[in-house]
Coordinates of C-alpha atoms in Angstrom, one line a residue:
Chain D
M4 CA -40.9 10.7 -27.5
S5 CA -38.0 12.4 -29.3
T6 CA -39.4 15.8 -28.6
N7 CA -39.8 15.1 -24.9
G8 CA -36.2 14.0 -24.8
N9 CA -34.9 17.1 -26.4
K10 CA -36.6 19.6 -24.1
A11 CA -33.8 19.0 -21.6
N12 CA -31.3 20.4 -24.0
P13 CA -32.9 23.0 -26.2
T14 CA -29.6 24.4 -27.6
S15 CA -28.5 21.1 -29.1
H16 CA -30.0 21.4 -32.5
H17 CA -28.0 18.4 -33.7
A18 CA -29.9 16.2 -31.3
Q19 CA -33.1 17.7 -32.4
Q20 CA -32.6 17.1 -36.0
R21 CA -32.1 13.4 -35.5
A22 CA -35.2 11.2 -35.1
V23 CA -34.7 8.9 -32.2
P24 CA -35.5 5.3 -33.3
S25 CA -38.3 3.7 -31.3
G26 CA -37.3 1.6 -28.4
I27 CA -34.4 3.8 -27.5
K28 CA -34.4 5.9 -24.4
L29 CA -31.9 8.8 -24.2
P30 CA -29.4 9.3 -22.7
I31 CA -27.8 5.9 -23.4
Y32 CA -25.5 4.5 -20.8
M33 CA -22.4 2.9 -22.3
D34 CA -19.8 3.5 -19.6
N35 CA -20.0 0.1 -17.9
H36 CA -16.4 0.1 -16.8
A37 CA -17.0 3.1 -14.6
T38 CA -20.0 1.5 -13.0
T39 CA -22.8 -0.8 -14.0
P40 CA -26.5 -0.1 -13.4
M41 CA -27.9 -2.4 -10.8
D42 CA -29.7 -5.5 -11.9
P43 CA -33.3 -5.3 -10.5
R44 CA -32.9 -8.9 -9.2
V45 CA -30.0 -7.6 -7.1
L46 CA -32.0 -4.8 -5.6
E47 CA -34.8 -7.3 -4.8
E48 CA -32.3 -9.4 -2.9
M49 CA -31.1 -6.5 -0.9
L50 CA -34.3 -4.8 0.1
P51 CA -35.3 -7.0 3.1
Y52 CA -32.0 -6.2 4.8
F53 CA -32.7 -2.5 5.1
M54 CA -35.9 -2.9 7.1
E55 CA -37.3 -6.2 8.4
K56 CA -33.9 -8.0 8.5
F57 CA -31.8 -5.1 9.8
G58 CA -29.8 -7.2 12.3
N59 CA -26.0 -7.0 12.8
A60 CA -24.4 -10.1 11.4
A61 CA -22.1 -10.2 14.4
S62 CA -25.0 -10.6 16.8
R63 CA -24.8 -14.3 17.6
N64 CA -27.6 -14.6 20.2
H65 CA -30.8 -13.6 18.6
P66 CA -32.8 -14.2 15.3
F67 CA -32.1 -10.6 14.0
G68 CA -28.4 -11.4 13.9
W69 CA -28.9 -14.9 12.6
A70 CA -30.9 -13.6 9.6
A71 CA -28.2 -11.1 8.8
E72 CA -25.5 -13.7 9.2
E73 CA -27.3 -16.1 7.0
A74 CA -27.4 -13.5 4.2
V75 CA -23.7 -12.8 4.6
E76 CA -22.8 -16.5 4.5
L77 CA -24.9 -17.1 1.4
S78 CA -23.2 -14.2 -0.3
R79 CA -19.8 -15.6 0.7
E80 CA -20.7 -18.9 -0.9
R81 CA -21.9 -17.3 -4.1
I82 CA -18.8 -15.2 -4.5
A83 CA -16.5 -18.1 -3.7
K84 CA -18.3 -20.4 -6.2
L85 CA -17.9 -17.9 -9.0
I86 CA -14.2 -17.8 -8.6
G87 CA -13.6 -21.5 -7.6
A88 CA -12.8 -20.6 -4.0
T89 CA -14.2 -21.7 -0.6
S90 CA -16.4 -19.3 1.3
K91 CA -13.9 -19.0 4.2
E92 CA -11.5 -17.4 1.8
I93 CA -13.8 -14.4 1.1
I94 CA -13.3 -11.2 3.2
F95 CA -15.9 -8.4 2.8
T96 CA -14.6 -4.8 2.2
S97 CA -16.1 -1.5 1.1
G98 CA -15.0 -2.0 -2.5
A99 CA -12.2 -2.3 -5.0
T100 CA -9.9 0.4 -3.7
E101 CA -10.1 -0.9 -0.1
S102 CA -9.5 -4.5 -1.4
D103 CA -6.5 -3.4 -3.4
N104 CA -5.1 -1.5 -0.4
L105 CA -5.7 -4.4 2.0
A106 CA -4.1 -6.9 -0.4
I107 CA -1.0 -4.9 -1.1
K108 CA -0.3 -3.2 2.2
G109 CA -1.5 -6.3 4.1
V110 CA 0.9 -8.6 2.3
A111 CA 3.8 -6.1 2.4
E112 CA 3.6 -5.7 6.1
M113 CA 3.1 -9.4 6.8
Y114 CA 6.0 -10.6 4.7
R115 CA 8.3 -7.7 5.3
E116 CA 10.9 -10.0 7.0
K117 CA 10.9 -12.1 3.8
G118 CA 11.6 -9.3 1.4
N119 CA 10.7 -5.8 0.3
H120 CA 10.2 -6.1 -3.4
I121 CA 6.9 -5.7 -5.2
I122 CA 6.2 -6.1 -8.9
T123 CA 3.2 -4.4 -10.6
A124 CA 2.5 -3.0 -14.1
V125 CA 2.3 0.6 -15.4
T126 CA -1.2 0.2 -16.6
E127 CA -2.7 -0.8 -13.2
H128 CA -5.5 1.1 -11.7
K129 CA -4.5 4.0 -9.4
A130 CA -5.8 2.0 -6.4
V131 CA -2.8 -0.3 -7.0
L132 CA -0.3 2.2 -8.3
D133 CA -0.8 4.8 -5.6
T134 CA -0.7 2.0 -2.9
C135 CA 2.6 0.8 -4.3
K136 CA 3.9 4.4 -4.4
H137 CA 2.9 4.8 -0.7
L138 CA 4.9 1.7 0.2
E139 CA 8.0 3.0 -1.6
K140 CA 8.1 5.7 1.1
F141 CA 8.4 3.0 3.7
G142 CA 11.4 1.2 2.2
F143 CA 9.7 -1.1 -0.3
R144 CA 11.2 -1.4 -3.7
V145 CA 8.5 -1.5 -6.5
T146 CA 9.1 -2.5 -10.1
Y147 CA 6.5 -1.1 -12.5
L148 CA 6.6 -3.4 -15.5
P149 CA 6.0 -1.8 -18.9
V150 CA 3.4 -3.3 -21.2
Q151 CA 3.7 -4.2 -24.9
K152 CA 1.9 -2.4 -27.7
D153 CA -1.1 -4.6 -27.2
G154 CA -1.3 -3.8 -23.5
L155 CA -0.1 -7.1 -22.2
V156 CA 2.9 -7.6 -19.8
D157 CA 5.8 -9.6 -21.2
L158 CA 6.1 -12.8 -19.1
D159 CA 9.9 -13.0 -19.7
D160 CA 10.1 -9.5 -18.3
L161 CA 8.3 -10.6 -15.2
K162 CA 10.4 -13.7 -14.9
R163 CA 13.6 -11.6 -15.1
T164 CA 12.3 -9.1 -12.5
I165 CA 11.4 -11.6 -9.8
D166 CA 14.3 -11.9 -7.3
D167 CA 14.9 -13.4 -3.9
K168 CA 13.5 -10.3 -2.2
T169 CA 10.2 -10.3 -4.2
I170 CA 7.2 -10.9 -1.9
L171 CA 4.3 -9.9 -4.1
V172 CA 3.3 -9.6 -7.8
T173 CA 0.1 -7.5 -8.4
I174 CA -1.2 -7.5 -11.9
M175 CA -4.8 -6.8 -12.9
A176 CA -7.0 -9.4 -14.6
A177 CA -8.7 -6.9 -17.0
N178 CA -7.8 -3.3 -17.6
N179 CA -10.5 -0.7 -16.8
E180 CA -9.7 1.5 -19.8
I181 CA -8.8 -0.8 -22.7
G182 CA -10.3 -4.0 -21.4
V183 CA -7.1 -6.0 -22.1
L184 CA -6.9 -9.3 -20.3
Q185 CA -3.5 -10.0 -18.8
P186 CA -2.2 -13.6 -18.9
I187 CA -3.3 -14.3 -15.4
A188 CA -2.9 -18.0 -15.4
E189 CA 0.7 -17.8 -16.7
I190 CA 1.6 -15.1 -14.2
G191 CA 0.0 -17.2 -11.4
K192 CA 2.0 -20.2 -12.5
L193 CA 5.2 -18.3 -12.5
C194 CA 4.6 -16.8 -9.1
R195 CA 3.7 -20.2 -7.6
E196 CA 7.0 -21.6 -9.0
R197 CA 9.0 -18.8 -7.5
G198 CA 7.1 -18.8 -4.2
V199 CA 5.8 -15.2 -4.6
I200 CA 2.3 -14.2 -3.6
F201 CA 0.1 -13.2 -6.6
H202 CA -2.6 -10.6 -6.2
T203 CA -4.9 -9.6 -9.0
D204 CA -7.3 -6.7 -9.2
A205 CA -10.0 -8.6 -10.9
V206 CA -12.9 -6.1 -10.5
Q207 CA -13.4 -5.6 -14.2
A208 CA -13.0 -9.3 -15.1
I209 CA -15.1 -11.2 -12.5
G210 CA -18.5 -11.9 -13.8
K211 CA -17.4 -11.0 -17.4
V212 CA -14.8 -13.7 -18.1
P213 CA -14.0 -16.9 -16.2
V214 CA -11.7 -16.4 -13.2
D215 CA -10.7 -19.5 -11.2
V216 CA -8.3 -18.9 -8.3
N217 CA -7.0 -22.5 -8.3
K218 CA -6.6 -23.0 -12.0
M219 CA -4.9 -19.6 -12.3
N220 CA -2.9 -19.9 -9.1
I221 CA -4.3 -16.6 -7.7
D222 CA -3.5 -16.0 -4.0
V223 CA -5.4 -12.8 -3.5
A224 CA -8.1 -11.2 -5.7
S225 CA -10.0 -7.9 -5.5
I226 CA -13.7 -7.9 -6.3
T227 CA -16.4 -5.2 -6.2
G228 CA -20.1 -5.2 -6.6
H229 CA -20.8 -2.2 -8.8
K230 CA -18.9 -3.4 -11.8
L231 CA -21.1 -6.5 -12.1
Y232 CA -24.6 -5.0 -11.7
G233 CA -24.4 -5.0 -7.9
P234 CA -24.4 -2.2 -5.4
K235 CA -21.6 0.4 -4.8
G236 CA -19.8 0.3 -1.5
A237 CA -19.7 -3.5 -1.3
G238 CA -16.5 -5.4 -2.2
A239 CA -14.6 -8.4 -1.3
L240 CA -11.1 -9.8 -1.2
Y241 CA -10.3 -13.4 -1.9
V242 CA -7.4 -14.5 0.4
R243 CA -6.1 -18.1 -0.1
R244 CA -6.2 -20.3 2.9
K245 CA -4.0 -23.2 1.8
N246 CA -1.3 -24.1 -0.6
P247 CA -0.1 -21.6 0.4
R248 CA -1.9 -20.0 3.3
V249 CA -1.8 -16.2 2.8
Q250 CA -1.9 -13.9 5.8
L251 CA -2.6 -10.2 5.8
V252 CA -2.0 -7.4 8.3
P253 CA -5.3 -5.6 8.5
L254 CA -5.8 -2.0 7.6
I255 CA -8.7 -1.6 10.0
D256 CA -8.5 -2.9 13.5
G257 CA -11.6 -3.3 15.7
G258 CA -13.9 -6.1 16.6
G259 CA -12.0 -8.8 14.8
H260 CA -14.6 -9.3 12.1
E261 CA -13.7 -11.1 8.9
R262 CA -11.1 -13.4 10.6
G263 CA -9.4 -10.3 12.0
M264 CA -8.5 -9.1 8.5
R265 CA -11.2 -6.4 8.3
S266 CA -13.0 -5.2 11.3
G267 CA -16.2 -3.2 11.1
T268 CA -19.9 -4.1 11.1
L269 CA -20.8 -5.7 7.8
N270 CA -22.8 -3.9 5.2
V271 CA -25.4 -6.6 5.0
P272 CA -27.7 -5.3 2.2
G273 CA -24.6 -4.5 0.1
I274 CA -23.1 -7.9 0.8
A275 CA -26.4 -9.6 -0.1
G276 CA -26.5 -7.7 -3.3
L277 CA -22.9 -8.5 -4.2
G278 CA -23.6 -12.2 -3.7
K279 CA -26.7 -12.1 -5.8
A280 CA -24.8 -10.3 -8.6
C281 CA -22.2 -13.1 -8.5
A282 CA -24.9 -15.8 -8.6
I283 CA -26.5 -14.1 -11.7
A284 CA -23.1 -13.7 -13.4
Q285 CA -22.3 -17.4 -12.7
E286 CA -25.6 -18.4 -14.3
E287 CA -25.5 -16.1 -17.3
M288 CA -21.9 -15.4 -18.1
P289 CA -21.6 -17.8 -21.1
Q290 CA -24.6 -16.4 -23.0
E291 CA -23.9 -12.8 -21.8
S292 CA -20.3 -12.7 -22.8
Y293 CA -21.2 -14.0 -26.2
K294 CA -23.9 -11.3 -26.5
M295 CA -21.5 -8.6 -25.3
A296 CA -18.9 -9.5 -27.8
G297 CA -21.5 -9.5 -30.5
L298 CA -22.7 -6.0 -29.6
R299 CA -19.1 -4.8 -29.3
N300 CA -18.1 -6.1 -32.7
R301 CA -21.2 -4.6 -34.2
L302 CA -20.2 -1.2 -32.8
K303 CA -16.7 -1.6 -34.0
D304 CA -17.8 -2.6 -37.5
S305 CA -20.3 0.2 -37.6
I306 CA -17.6 2.8 -36.8
M307 CA -14.7 1.3 -38.7
S308 CA -16.5 0.6 -41.9
R309 CA -17.4 4.3 -42.2
L310 CA -14.4 6.2 -40.9
D311 CA -10.8 6.1 -41.9
E312 CA -7.9 6.7 -39.4
V313 CA -9.5 5.2 -36.4
Y314 CA -7.3 3.0 -34.2
I315 CA -8.2 0.4 -31.6
N316 CA -6.2 0.7 -28.4
G317 CA -5.0 -2.6 -27.0
S318 CA -5.3 -6.2 -28.0
M319 CA -8.6 -7.2 -29.6
E320 CA -7.8 -10.9 -29.0
H321 CA -7.2 -10.6 -25.2
R322 CA -10.0 -8.3 -24.3
L323 CA -13.2 -8.1 -22.2
P324 CA -16.2 -8.8 -24.5
G325 CA -17.9 -5.5 -23.7
N326 CA -14.9 -3.2 -24.2
L327 CA -14.0 -1.0 -27.1
N328 CA -11.4 1.7 -26.9
I329 CA -10.9 3.7 -30.1
S330 CA -8.8 6.7 -31.0
F331 CA -10.3 9.0 -33.7
A332 CA -7.4 10.8 -35.3
Y333 CA -7.7 14.6 -35.7
V334 CA -10.6 14.8 -33.3
E335 CA -10.2 15.7 -29.7
G336 CA -12.0 13.4 -27.3
E337 CA -13.8 15.9 -25.1
S338 CA -15.3 17.7 -28.1
L339 CA -16.4 14.3 -29.4
L340 CA -18.1 13.6 -26.1
M341 CA -19.8 16.9 -26.3
G342 CA -21.1 16.1 -29.7
I343 CA -22.5 12.8 -28.6
N344 CA -23.9 14.2 -25.3
D345 CA -26.9 11.9 -25.4
I346 CA -24.5 8.9 -24.9
A347 CA -22.6 8.3 -21.7
V348 CA -19.0 7.2 -22.5
S349 CA -15.5 8.2 -21.4
S350 CA -12.5 9.7 -23.0
G351 CA -8.7 9.4 -22.4
S352 CA -8.4 13.0 -23.3
A353 CA -6.6 15.2 -20.8
C354 CA -9.5 17.6 -20.9
T355 CA -11.7 15.0 -19.2
S356 CA -9.2 14.0 -16.5
A357 CA -8.6 15.7 -13.1
T358 CA -4.9 15.9 -13.8
L359 CA -5.1 17.5 -17.3
E360 CA -2.9 14.6 -18.5
P361 CA -4.0 12.2 -21.2
S362 CA -4.5 8.6 -20.2
Y363 CA -1.4 7.0 -18.7
V364 CA -2.7 3.6 -19.9
L365 CA -2.8 4.6 -23.5
K366 CA 0.6 6.3 -23.2
A367 CA 2.0 3.1 -21.8
L368 CA 1.0 1.3 -25.0
G369 CA 3.1 3.8 -27.0
T370 CA 0.0 5.6 -28.2
G371 CA 1.1 9.2 -29.0
D372 CA -0.4 12.0 -26.9
D373 CA -2.3 13.2 -29.9
L374 CA -4.1 9.9 -30.3
A375 CA -4.6 9.5 -26.5
H376 CA -6.4 12.9 -26.6
S377 CA -8.6 11.4 -29.3
S378 CA -9.7 8.2 -27.5
I379 CA -13.1 7.1 -26.5
R380 CA -13.9 4.2 -24.2
F381 CA -17.2 2.3 -24.9
G382 CA -18.2 0.0 -22.1
I383 CA -21.1 -2.2 -23.3
G384 CA -23.1 -3.8 -20.6
R385 CA -25.9 -6.2 -19.8
F386 CA -28.7 -3.8 -20.5
N387 CA -27.5 -2.4 -23.8
T388 CA -29.4 -3.3 -27.0
E389 CA -28.7 -3.8 -30.6
A390 CA -30.8 -0.7 -31.4
E391 CA -28.7 1.4 -29.0
I392 CA -25.4 0.1 -30.6
D393 CA -26.7 1.2 -34.0
Y394 CA -27.7 4.6 -32.7
V395 CA -24.3 5.1 -31.0
G396 CA -22.5 4.0 -34.1
D397 CA -24.4 6.5 -36.2
R398 CA -24.0 9.4 -33.7
V399 CA -20.2 8.7 -33.4
V400 CA -19.7 8.6 -37.1
E401 CA -21.6 11.8 -37.9
T402 CA -20.0 13.7 -35.0
V403 CA -16.4 12.6 -36.0
L404 CA -17.1 13.6 -39.6
R405 CA -18.4 17.0 -38.5
L406 CA -15.4 17.6 -36.1
R407 CA -13.0 16.6 -38.8
E408 CA -14.4 19.2 -41.1
L409 CA -13.6 21.6 -38.2
S410 CA -10.1 20.2 -37.6
P411 CA -7.1 22.0 -39.0
L412 CA -5.1 18.7 -38.4
Y413 CA -7.4 16.8 -40.7
E414 CA -7.2 19.5 -43.3
M415 CA -3.4 19.4 -43.1
A416 CA -3.2 15.6 -43.3
K417 CA -5.5 15.7 -46.4
E418 CA -3.1 18.2 -48.0
G419 CA -0.3 15.7 -47.4
V420 CA 1.4 17.6 -44.5
D421 CA 3.2 15.2 -42.2
L422 CA 1.9 16.4 -38.9
K423 CA 4.9 14.9 -37.1
S424 CA 7.3 17.1 -39.1
V425 CA 5.4 20.4 -38.2
K426 CA 7.1 22.6 -35.7
W427 CA 4.2 23.3 -33.4
A428 CA 4.2 26.6 -31.5
G429 CA 3.2 24.7 -28.3
Chain K
M25 CA -18.1 19.3 -16.7
S26 CA -21.1 21.4 -17.7
Y27 CA -20.7 24.0 -20.4
S28 CA -22.3 27.5 -20.6
D29 CA -25.1 28.0 -23.2
K30 CA -22.7 30.2 -25.2
V31 CA -20.1 27.5 -25.5
I32 CA -22.7 24.9 -26.5
D33 CA -24.1 27.4 -29.1
H34 CA -20.7 28.0 -30.6
Y35 CA -19.9 24.3 -30.5
N36 CA -23.2 23.4 -32.3
N37 CA -23.2 26.3 -34.6
P38 CA -19.6 27.4 -35.1
R39 CA -19.2 30.7 -36.9
N40 CA -16.8 31.3 -39.8
V41 CA -15.5 27.8 -40.2
G42 CA -13.3 27.3 -43.2
S43 CA -10.0 28.2 -44.8
M44 CA -8.7 31.0 -47.0
D45 CA -5.7 30.9 -49.4
K46 CA -2.6 31.1 -47.2
K47 CA -0.7 32.5 -50.1
D48 CA -3.0 35.5 -50.6
A49 CA -1.0 38.7 -49.7
D50 CA -4.0 40.0 -47.8
V51 CA -4.6 36.9 -45.8
G52 CA -2.8 36.3 -42.4
T53 CA -2.7 32.8 -41.0
G54 CA -2.1 31.9 -37.3
L55 CA -1.6 28.3 -36.3
V56 CA -1.1 27.8 -32.6
G57 CA -1.1 25.0 -30.1
A58 CA 0.1 21.4 -30.6
P59 CA -1.7 18.1 -31.2
E60 CA 0.2 16.5 -28.2
C61 CA -1.4 19.2 -26.0
G62 CA -4.9 18.5 -27.3
D63 CA -5.4 21.9 -28.8
V64 CA -4.6 23.3 -32.3
M65 CA -6.2 26.5 -33.7
K66 CA -5.9 27.8 -37.1
L67 CA -7.3 31.4 -37.5
Q68 CA -7.1 33.3 -40.7
I69 CA -7.9 37.0 -41.4
K70 CA -8.4 38.8 -44.7
V71 CA -7.4 42.4 -44.4
N72 CA -8.2 45.3 -46.6
P73 CA -4.8 46.8 -47.2
Q74 CA -6.2 50.3 -47.8
T75 CA -8.2 50.5 -44.5
N76 CA -6.4 47.9 -42.4
I77 CA -9.9 46.5 -41.6
I78 CA -10.3 42.8 -41.1
E79 CA -13.0 42.0 -43.7
D80 CA -13.2 38.3 -43.2
A81 CA -12.0 35.7 -40.7
K82 CA -12.1 31.9 -40.8
F83 CA -11.0 29.2 -38.3
K84 CA -10.5 25.5 -37.8
T85 CA -9.9 24.1 -34.4
F86 CA -8.8 20.7 -33.0
G87 CA -9.7 20.8 -29.3
C88 CA -12.3 20.6 -26.7
G89 CA -15.7 22.4 -26.9
S90 CA -14.3 25.5 -25.1
A91 CA -11.4 25.7 -27.6
I92 CA -13.8 25.5 -30.5
A93 CA -16.0 28.2 -28.9
S94 CA -13.1 30.5 -28.1
S95 CA -11.8 30.4 -31.7
S96 CA -15.3 30.7 -33.2
L97 CA -15.9 33.8 -31.0
A98 CA -12.5 35.2 -31.9
T99 CA -13.4 35.2 -35.6
E100 CA -16.7 37.0 -34.8
W101 CA -14.9 39.6 -32.8
V102 CA -12.1 40.4 -35.2
K103 CA -14.3 40.9 -38.2
G104 CA -14.9 44.6 -38.9
K105 CA -12.1 45.7 -36.6
T106 CA -8.9 47.2 -37.7
V107 CA -5.8 45.2 -37.2
D108 CA -4.8 47.4 -34.3
Q109 CA -8.2 47.1 -32.6
A110 CA -8.1 43.3 -33.0
L111 CA -4.8 43.2 -31.2
E112 CA -6.5 44.7 -28.2
I113 CA -8.8 41.7 -27.7
K114 CA -7.8 40.1 -24.4
N115 CA -8.3 36.5 -23.5
T116 CA -10.0 37.6 -20.3
E117 CA -12.8 39.1 -22.4
I118 CA -13.3 35.7 -24.1
V119 CA -13.4 34.0 -20.7
K120 CA -16.0 36.4 -19.6
E121 CA -18.2 36.1 -22.7
L122 CA -18.1 32.3 -22.7
A123 CA -18.2 31.9 -18.9
L124 CA -15.2 29.6 -19.1
P125 CA -14.2 27.8 -15.9
P126 CA -10.6 28.1 -14.7
V127 CA -9.5 24.8 -16.3
K128 CA -10.5 26.2 -19.7
I129 CA -8.7 29.5 -19.5
H130 CA -5.9 28.2 -21.6
C131 CA -8.4 27.9 -24.5
S132 CA -9.0 31.6 -24.4
V133 CA -5.2 32.3 -24.2
L134 CA -4.8 30.1 -27.3
A135 CA -7.5 32.1 -29.1
E136 CA -5.7 35.4 -28.3
D137 CA -2.5 33.9 -29.5
A138 CA -4.2 32.8 -32.7
I139 CA -5.4 36.3 -33.4
R140 CA -1.9 37.7 -32.8
A141 CA -0.2 35.0 -34.9
A142 CA -2.6 35.7 -37.8
I143 CA -2.0 39.5 -37.6
G144 CA 1.7 38.9 -37.3
D145 CA 1.7 36.7 -40.4
W146 CA -0.3 39.4 -42.3
K147 CA 2.1 42.1 -41.2
K148 CA 5.1 40.1 -42.3
K149 CA 3.6 39.6 -45.7
Q150 CA 2.8 43.3 -46.0
E151 CA 6.4 44.2 -45.2
A152 CA 7.7 41.6 -47.6
T153 CA 5.5 42.4 -50.6
K154 CA 5.4 46.2 -50.3
P155 CA 8.8 47.3 -49.1
A156 CA 9.2 49.8 -52.0
A157 CA 5.8 51.4 -51.5
V158 CA 6.3 51.8 -47.7
Q159 CA 9.7 53.3 -48.3
A160 CA 8.3 55.7 -50.9
A161 CA 5.5 56.8 -48.7
Q162 CA 8.0 57.6 -45.9

């Protein structure tokens, strides 16, 4: 099996030298914050809606439409149940980016009379940050809260920042890079007390950790299918209907679908899949999150027991169970990815980003640029196994050791040179 | 990003990895780049003072695969050349040899800088250690 696997990459003699343990299929996918593979049960749920049940959910007067509508309404119930909402509070969208845009722009435009101040955090996803930046061009004032060293926002900071013009606070539930869980319940409580709408981009959290819109006083929440083993292109937005009732100005006008908040013919197979993914998550979350945390801690121990000068980015305590984000000092992230090319993970290195800037999330934690360049994000998911974790740990350790032998910084540090005191040529 | 076979080969089998004694009068050391930028190259040459030929070269690099490959290739190319010939190596030749994409051109620039810095360091040492001899010869 190992020789077959290596034919694809004949120049990588390091991969060839290593015997692949049985039960492991390469490459290993461990980038579950980018997207998750689909659960086969989800696909099964979706398939009838491509062919035999192809109807338009908005067709009210024939069985083709009824079958589609039935699937859509079942999905709405399943999503609502997972987050403690009612099905009428779920609006279908194309995914997280649209949900974030609809939530923020929709609230901003609807409550413009009331105020023009929006609060968010510097570590939010670009779908939130860029939407806020867009609104700044139209007279909205946006406060980008800093985060503490562990990645969490400071509640006192938030409290101080809310003023009588604040209409919206948008803070993510779980961060996509470092997996840090924000104190959503406390933020929700604060917003409720001050009469400010609270939106949370919950795409990384839902299905992984409990999210309850009532217990947490969430008013609007973004959800997407492909981060919880569902399909891409299917998302949803929770919009509170009472205490208080939240209204949104739509981004997309048309036939008045989705209570007028999001027109357009519904993506019935995708919606059916999203609903099934939520139902599975509801059922399996307790055991699954326990298993994820176990695998994550196994990987952490495997790496940290064998390497010095590795640093975990963000709080370990308030963190998604499947997330591990580590900086390997003296090793550049992209070169590390290249060395472990039979494993799919991500890096905060500038070399791997479109902008050639190291991760803004890590920089916001106060991680130096040098360590941001050295970071790797492991996203462990439902289908990863203990054998895979052990293989990944071994590959990472051996590659880091090899690259450190190649690193002038490691050599200098071992010689006792303080790298911070060196005058670099740039 | 996909890498050329040559980049992958240099990454997997880097040539001339190591360090030489910085204090040796015949050794020139170039250290370029910065950790904050994600690239640091150390390139060292050992020059025969009689012939000015670079008899050995070593490197260590912190950086992406293209940076490692560029510096590995640079050590291969400078070996056996005179100091003046080595100064003629252009970053564009490294780009061509390794088929670097536009976003990786800075890696080749850094490798060229490293060669120049190493030669500059060696020249400075030559001037410092042999001023009498040079003057006498003139």
